[in-house]
Amino acid sequence: MIYNTGIIFSWISFSLLIILFFNKKNLYTEILVRVNLFIQVLLFCLLEVGLFLNDFSLSYIANFSAKSTPPLYKFASLWGSLDGSILLWNLCLSLFMYFYLKFYKDPSSNIDVKIFTLIMIFFVGYTVFSSSPFAGCIELATVGCSSSTILPFADLVTSNIGRGPNPLLQNHPLMAIHPPMLYIGYVGMTMPFVAATSRLYSKKEDSNSWIEVAEKTTYIPWLFLTIGITLGAAWSYEVLGWGGYWAWDPVENVSFIPWLLATAFLHSSKIQKTQNTLLNWNYILVGLMFLSTIFGTFITRSGVLISVHAFSNGNIGTYLLFGMLLFGLIFIVIGSRNIEYFSKSKKIDNWFGKSGFFVYNNIFLFSSALVVFIGTIFPLIYETLYSRQITVGRAYYDILVGPLLLILLGLMIFSVKLSIRNLNIRKWLNEYIILLNTALIVTIFSLFLLNNSYSLIITVSFSFILIFITVNNLYKNFRVPKGNSSYWTGQIAHLGIGIFALGIILNVSQSYSTEKELSSFEEFNFNNETYFVYDAIEESLPEKNVIKLPISDTEHTKYTSLNIFKNSSQQAISSPAVFRSIINDIYITVKFIDEDSYKLIVRNNYGVLIMWIGLLITSLSFLPRLRKNEV
Amino acid sequence: MKSRYITFALIIIILLMPLLFPSSESRLETWSKALLCPVCQGETIYDSPSEYADDMRSILEKQIDDGLTDSEINEFWVNRYGERIITNPITNNLEILLLPLSIVLIFISIFIRKLYVKK
């Protein structure tokens, strides 16, 4: 039932999109976009219903959900693997299409709907022709389903348990929020691409209307991408029990690249709006933002790289490469038709004025994106050239991206007050000298408490100066209606990044760990605090066995646990007991349990809460935009 | 005006801090952060709680106690597991630094020269 309905509705959706592509009447466009959204919502709900009814005649449900899966993770199983996540992708895309039509449509031409529809056809086409989450199971494996069909009305076979989701995906509620947030951010990058290409295609190049729409439509996905990446880092920290939050894993990298590019674009678009410069560069950025999302999906879903996230392989690789070529070509053709317009781009006048600083910002953000990109694909290139495998790990990124981001942090200090004319450093010093000195004194005092290194002192000084100057500015001027909401969006985002930088450098430079071997009812000392270990409690849930070990400090009792999932032969997942404070977390994971002796890893992680607070503030940067109803 | 001298003095003090209070990362820490755990997905043996990583760490500890040089340790692990094991590609492959750096430099020079400097 769900199988037939799902496949038929995917087909209907595909055909409607084809009609939409060739349609010329505005009324039909309005109707078709809404109908398309409705069908995508329907398909989403249909698969959810299937998941909750345990309809194991669907190959996807048999393979990625199980009877014993708890409801929340059943819900999240929809995007737990490739085919289902494309369904979520399509839902986001149709939502954005509706949103775009309603708020940002070019009233004089239909080309933006056409480009948007083409992108949508591409992704819906995948579920129709290649691999659908509604595919019916025609051959059973020992557990789950081994062979499936995407044609309707076939005779299906049903298994009765289901394989269940990847254990990593059913261990923490954040898993239900993190992927959709990222998807909204990722898919949203389609909007600026459509805005730029369509408006330049119809060649009304006298105005900068495309940049305004592109800027507005970039901010929303940027925000969701920020939230999505933050939640992913938090999930990694809370669930994986390795004490970290970011591993420069390929999948993390490909979510970071569009973020860097979008951040660059959010800055450079401002310069184009006010000074009519960087026209060509902005166009390139918009294109790369969109293409990098498809590239990211390609890297992570085609199985070319090994990663914690690469849990699903399919034949989507070539399909996505084809898509990248197609959309890249559209982008280049439309760009080359507008060479004349781009050549009108003004040159930069003042290299130490507003435009100069924004150019530096773009250079460093883009370089960071490039470095991350090269690091991500380098193992592939290397293997092709030398047929040997290498790993590009943290050291590469620390050496190359670290300094670039540090320079950006330094540049942010000047963002409080930039004028079009060149910065007068003497005047600047006169204005901020008291704040500057206070920040430096605070830095010195905090350095006495820390393990010093040059990367630490520079980051801490920059962060404190940035935080002091920005807070002072917010306190003094925020209430004055300056009529420039995007300025305040930037200031709040910068403040958040300043706090975040402080947290991350503390974490990287100060954290340490040790191992303890203990028996039940023993205590140990760590970081001037006594911890007491109780006896382990065993718990058997339908989907997993949990061994919980209560540990208490003087005030709280927390549990660290080993989760052994019944559907997986992988090693047990160790969840941490975290005793939090602003400055540092005591993060305890159990390594193994032998009768009543335990081996614990005890970490002292600095700055984690500061990082989350910083990123939260950055995520709240949308607030000033609400003030003037300027979304 | 005087406050500017204060700023200058403060900056000097901050720059001296790492020399006065040096940090200490043990060789074991540095090396365990550089070695990949072959049975885990993309984790170093410093991060991984697996027993395999444990065994590797104890071998590493012994090597460092025995006073092996960095290149000897490197050779041992690379011979055993291949270049993949070293997460810091810079020690083995300098081209990985040169490639991005040169691209970034080329990019910056094009960006500034051709597009935005007034003739």
PDB file of N, CA, C and O in Angstrom, chain A residues 504-535:
ATOM      1  N   ILE A 504      37.531  27.509  21.976  1.00  0.00           N
ATOM      2  CA  ILE A 504      38.195  26.459  21.203  1.00  0.00           C
ATOM      3  C   ILE A 504      39.691  26.441  21.491  1.00  0.00           C
ATOM      4  O   ILE A 504      40.295  25.374  21.613  1.00  0.00           O
ATOM      5  N   ILE A 505      40.304  27.622  21.691  1.00  0.00           N
ATOM      6  CA  ILE A 505      41.744  27.620  21.952  1.00  0.00           C
ATOM      7  C   ILE A 505      42.019  27.060  23.347  1.00  0.00           C
ATOM      8  O   ILE A 505      42.989  26.342  23.557  1.00  0.00           O
ATOM      9  N   LEU A 506      41.121  27.368  24.302  1.00  0.00           N
ATOM     10  CA  LEU A 506      41.257  26.766  25.631  1.00  0.00           C
ATOM     11  C   LEU A 506      41.187  25.256  25.517  1.00  0.00           C
ATOM     12  O   LEU A 506      41.984  24.520  26.085  1.00  0.00           O
ATOM     13  N   ASN A 507      40.205  24.795  24.743  1.00  0.00           N
ATOM     14  CA  ASN A 507      40.010  23.360  24.609  1.00  0.00           C
ATOM     15  C   ASN A 507      41.211  22.687  23.974  1.00  0.00           C
ATOM     16  O   ASN A 507      41.702  21.671  24.456  1.00  0.00           O
ATOM     17  N   VAL A 508      41.697  23.282  22.896  1.00  0.00           N
ATOM     18  CA  VAL A 508      42.787  22.649  22.160  1.00  0.00           C
ATOM     19  C   VAL A 508      44.069  22.649  22.980  1.00  0.00           C
ATOM     20  O   VAL A 508      44.818  21.676  22.981  1.00  0.00           O
ATOM     21  N   SER A 509      44.313  23.753  23.724  1.00  0.00           N
ATOM     22  CA  SER A 509      45.628  23.862  24.346  1.00  0.00           C
ATOM     23  C   SER A 509      45.674  23.380  25.792  1.00  0.00           C
ATOM     24  O   SER A 509      46.745  23.089  26.299  1.00  0.00           O
ATOM     25  N   GLN A 510      44.530  23.331  26.479  1.00  0.00           N
ATOM     26  CA  GLN A 510      44.589  23.055  27.912  1.00  0.00           C
ATOM     27  C   GLN A 510      44.101  21.663  28.330  1.00  0.00           C
ATOM     28  O   GLN A 510      44.386  21.216  29.426  1.00  0.00           O
ATOM     29  N   SER A 511      43.312  21.006  27.487  1.00  0.00           N
ATOM     30  CA  SER A 511      42.685  19.759  27.918  1.00  0.00           C
ATOM     31  C   SER A 511      43.710  18.643  28.109  1.00  0.00           C
ATOM     32  O   SER A 511      44.730  18.614  27.435  1.00  0.00           O
ATOM     33  N   TYR A 512      43.424  17.753  29.036  1.00  0.00           N
ATOM     34  CA  TYR A 512      44.292  16.591  29.199  1.00  0.00           C
ATOM     35  C   TYR A 512      43.450  15.421  29.698  1.00  0.00           C
ATOM     36  O   TYR A 512      42.301  15.597  30.102  1.00  0.00           O
ATOM     37  N   SER A 513      44.028  14.232  29.663  1.00  0.00           N
ATOM     38  CA  SER A 513      43.235  13.078  30.086  1.00  0.00           C
ATOM     39  C   SER A 513      44.132  12.067  30.782  1.00  0.00           C
ATOM     40  O   SER A 513      45.346  12.107  30.680  1.00  0.00           O
ATOM     41  N   THR A 514      43.486  11.165  31.493  1.00  0.00           N
ATOM     42  CA  THR A 514      44.236  10.111  32.152  1.00  0.00           C
ATOM     43  C   THR A 514      43.344   8.883  32.251  1.00  0.00           C
ATOM     44  O   THR A 514      42.144   8.969  32.054  1.00  0.00           O
ATOM     45  N   GLU A 515      43.955   7.740  32.525  1.00  0.00           N
ATOM     46  CA  GLU A 515      43.160   6.520  32.672  1.00  0.00           C
ATOM     47  C   GLU A 515      43.192   6.057  34.119  1.00  0.00           C
ATOM     48  O   GLU A 515      44.204   6.196  34.791  1.00  0.00           O
ATOM     49  N   LYS A 516      42.060   5.530  34.579  1.00  0.00           N
ATOM     50  CA  LYS A 516      41.989   5.043  35.959  1.00  0.00           C
ATOM     51  C   LYS A 516      41.459   3.620  35.958  1.00  0.00           C
ATOM     52  O   LYS A 516      40.494   3.318  35.259  1.00  0.00           O
ATOM     53  N   GLU A 517      42.085   2.766  36.759  1.00  0.00           N
ATOM     54  CA  GLU A 517      41.523   1.430  36.942  1.00  0.00           C
ATOM     55  C   GLU A 517      40.962   1.324  38.339  1.00  0.00           C
ATOM     56  O   GLU A 517      41.656   1.582  39.323  1.00  0.00           O
ATOM     57  N   LEU A 518      39.697   0.970  38.440  1.00  0.00           N
ATOM     58  CA  LEU A 518      39.022   1.011  39.732  1.00  0.00           C
ATOM     59  C   LEU A 518      38.108  -0.187  39.914  1.00  0.00           C
ATOM     60  O   LEU A 518      37.756  -0.859  38.952  1.00  0.00           O
ATOM     61  N   SER A 519      37.687  -0.440  41.158  1.00  0.00           N
ATOM     62  CA  SER A 519      36.632  -1.421  41.398  1.00  0.00           C
ATOM     63  C   SER A 519      35.420  -0.678  41.936  1.00  0.00           C
ATOM     64  O   SER A 519      35.484   0.514  42.217  1.00  0.00           O
ATOM     65  N   SER A 520      34.323  -1.410  42.098  1.00  0.00           N
ATOM     66  CA  SER A 520      33.107  -0.785  42.613  1.00  0.00           C
ATOM     67  C   SER A 520      33.370  -0.184  43.989  1.00  0.00           C
ATOM     68  O   SER A 520      34.159  -0.709  44.766  1.00  0.00           O
ATOM     69  N   PHE A 521      32.663   0.876  44.270  1.00  0.00           N
ATOM     70  CA  PHE A 521      32.711   1.577  45.557  1.00  0.00           C
ATOM     71  C   PHE A 521      34.122   2.060  45.909  1.00  0.00           C
ATOM     72  O   PHE A 521      34.546   1.993  47.048  1.00  0.00           O
ATOM     73  N   GLU A 522      34.824   2.495  44.884  1.00  0.00           N
ATOM     74  CA  GLU A 522      36.131   3.083  45.141  1.00  0.00           C
ATOM     75  C   GLU A 522      36.064   4.546  44.744  1.00  0.00           C
ATOM     76  O   GLU A 522      35.188   4.962  43.983  1.00  0.00           O
ATOM     77  N   GLU A 523      37.005   5.338  45.248  1.00  0.00           N
ATOM     78  CA  GLU A 523      37.009   6.731  44.816  1.00  0.00           C
ATOM     79  C   GLU A 523      38.354   7.088  44.218  1.00  0.00           C
ATOM     80  O   GLU A 523      39.354   6.408  44.423  1.00  0.00           O
ATOM     81  N   PHE A 524      38.344   8.157  43.394  1.00  0.00           N
ATOM     82  CA  PHE A 524      39.604   8.606  42.819  1.00  0.00           C
ATOM     83  C   PHE A 524      39.651  10.126  42.781  1.00  0.00           C
ATOM     84  O   PHE A 524      38.615  10.788  42.860  1.00  0.00           O
ATOM     85  N   ASN A 525      40.838  10.636  42.704  1.00  0.00           N
ATOM     86  CA  ASN A 525      41.019  12.084  42.655  1.00  0.00           C
ATOM     87  C   ASN A 525      41.391  12.519  41.250  1.00  0.00           C
ATOM     88  O   ASN A 525      42.184  11.879  40.583  1.00  0.00           O
ATOM     89  N   PHE A 526      40.774  13.614  40.826  1.00  0.00           N
ATOM     90  CA  PHE A 526      41.130  14.174  39.532  1.00  0.00           C
ATOM     91  C   PHE A 526      40.888  15.665  39.579  1.00  0.00           C
ATOM     92  O   PHE A 526      39.808  16.104  40.012  1.00  0.00           O
ATOM     93  N   ASN A 527      41.870  16.430  39.167  1.00  0.00           N
ATOM     94  CA  ASN A 527      41.719  17.880  39.125  1.00  0.00           C
ATOM     95  C   ASN A 527      41.184  18.445  40.453  1.00  0.00           C
ATOM     96  O   ASN A 527      40.228  19.216  40.484  1.00  0.00           O
ATOM     97  N   ASN A 528      41.778  18.044  41.562  1.00  0.00           N
ATOM     98  CA  ASN A 528      41.418  18.520  42.911  1.00  0.00           C
ATOM     99  C   ASN A 528      39.977  18.215  43.308  1.00  0.00           C
ATOM    100  O   ASN A 528      39.370  18.960  44.064  1.00  0.00           O
ATOM    101  N   GLU A 529      39.423  17.178  42.798  1.00  0.00           N
ATOM    102  CA  GLU A 529      38.046  16.836  43.144  1.00  0.00           C
ATOM    103  C   GLU A 529      38.001  15.328  43.339  1.00  0.00           C
ATOM    104  O   GLU A 529      38.702  14.593  42.653  1.00  0.00           O
ATOM    105  N   THR A 530      37.175  14.877  44.282  1.00  0.00           N
ATOM    106  CA  THR A 530      37.089  13.441  44.517  1.00  0.00           C
ATOM    107  C   THR A 530      35.841  12.881  43.842  1.00  0.00           C
ATOM    108  O   THR A 530      34.761  13.464  43.930  1.00  0.00           O
ATOM    109  N   TYR A 531      36.008  11.779  43.146  1.00  0.00           N
ATOM    110  CA  TYR A 531      34.878  11.130  42.488  1.00  0.00           C
ATOM    111  C   TYR A 531      34.704   9.733  43.045  1.00  0.00           C
ATOM    112  O   TYR A 531      35.676   9.035  43.301  1.00  0.00           O
ATOM    113  N   PHE A 532      33.452   9.366  43.228  1.00  0.00           N
ATOM    114  CA  PHE A 532      33.128   8.084  43.815  1.00  0.00           C
ATOM    115  C   PHE A 532      32.431   7.209  42.785  1.00  0.00           C
ATOM    116  O   PHE A 532      31.488   7.637  42.118  1.00  0.00           O
ATOM    117  N   VAL A 533      32.909   5.979  42.652  1.00  0.00           N
ATOM    118  CA  VAL A 533      32.332   5.074  41.662  1.00  0.00           C
ATOM    119  C   VAL A 533      31.477   4.029  42.367  1.00  0.00           C
ATOM    120  O   VAL A 533      31.927   3.376  43.301  1.00  0.00           O
ATOM    121  N   TYR A 534      30.221   3.890  41.933  1.00  0.00           N
ATOM    122  CA  TYR A 534      29.318   2.897  42.526  1.00  0.00           C
ATOM    123  C   TYR A 534      29.428   1.587  41.761  1.00  0.00           C
ATOM    124  O   TYR A 534      30.345   1.374  41.000  1.00  0.00           O
ATOM    125  N   ASP A 535      28.429   0.739  41.947  1.00  0.00           N
ATOM    126  CA  ASP A 535      28.402  -0.532  41.248  1.00  0.00           C
ATOM    127  C   ASP A 535      27.649  -0.366  39.924  1.00  0.00           C
ATOM    128  O   ASP A 535      26.717   0.425  39.837  1.00  0.00           O
TER     129      ASP A 535
END
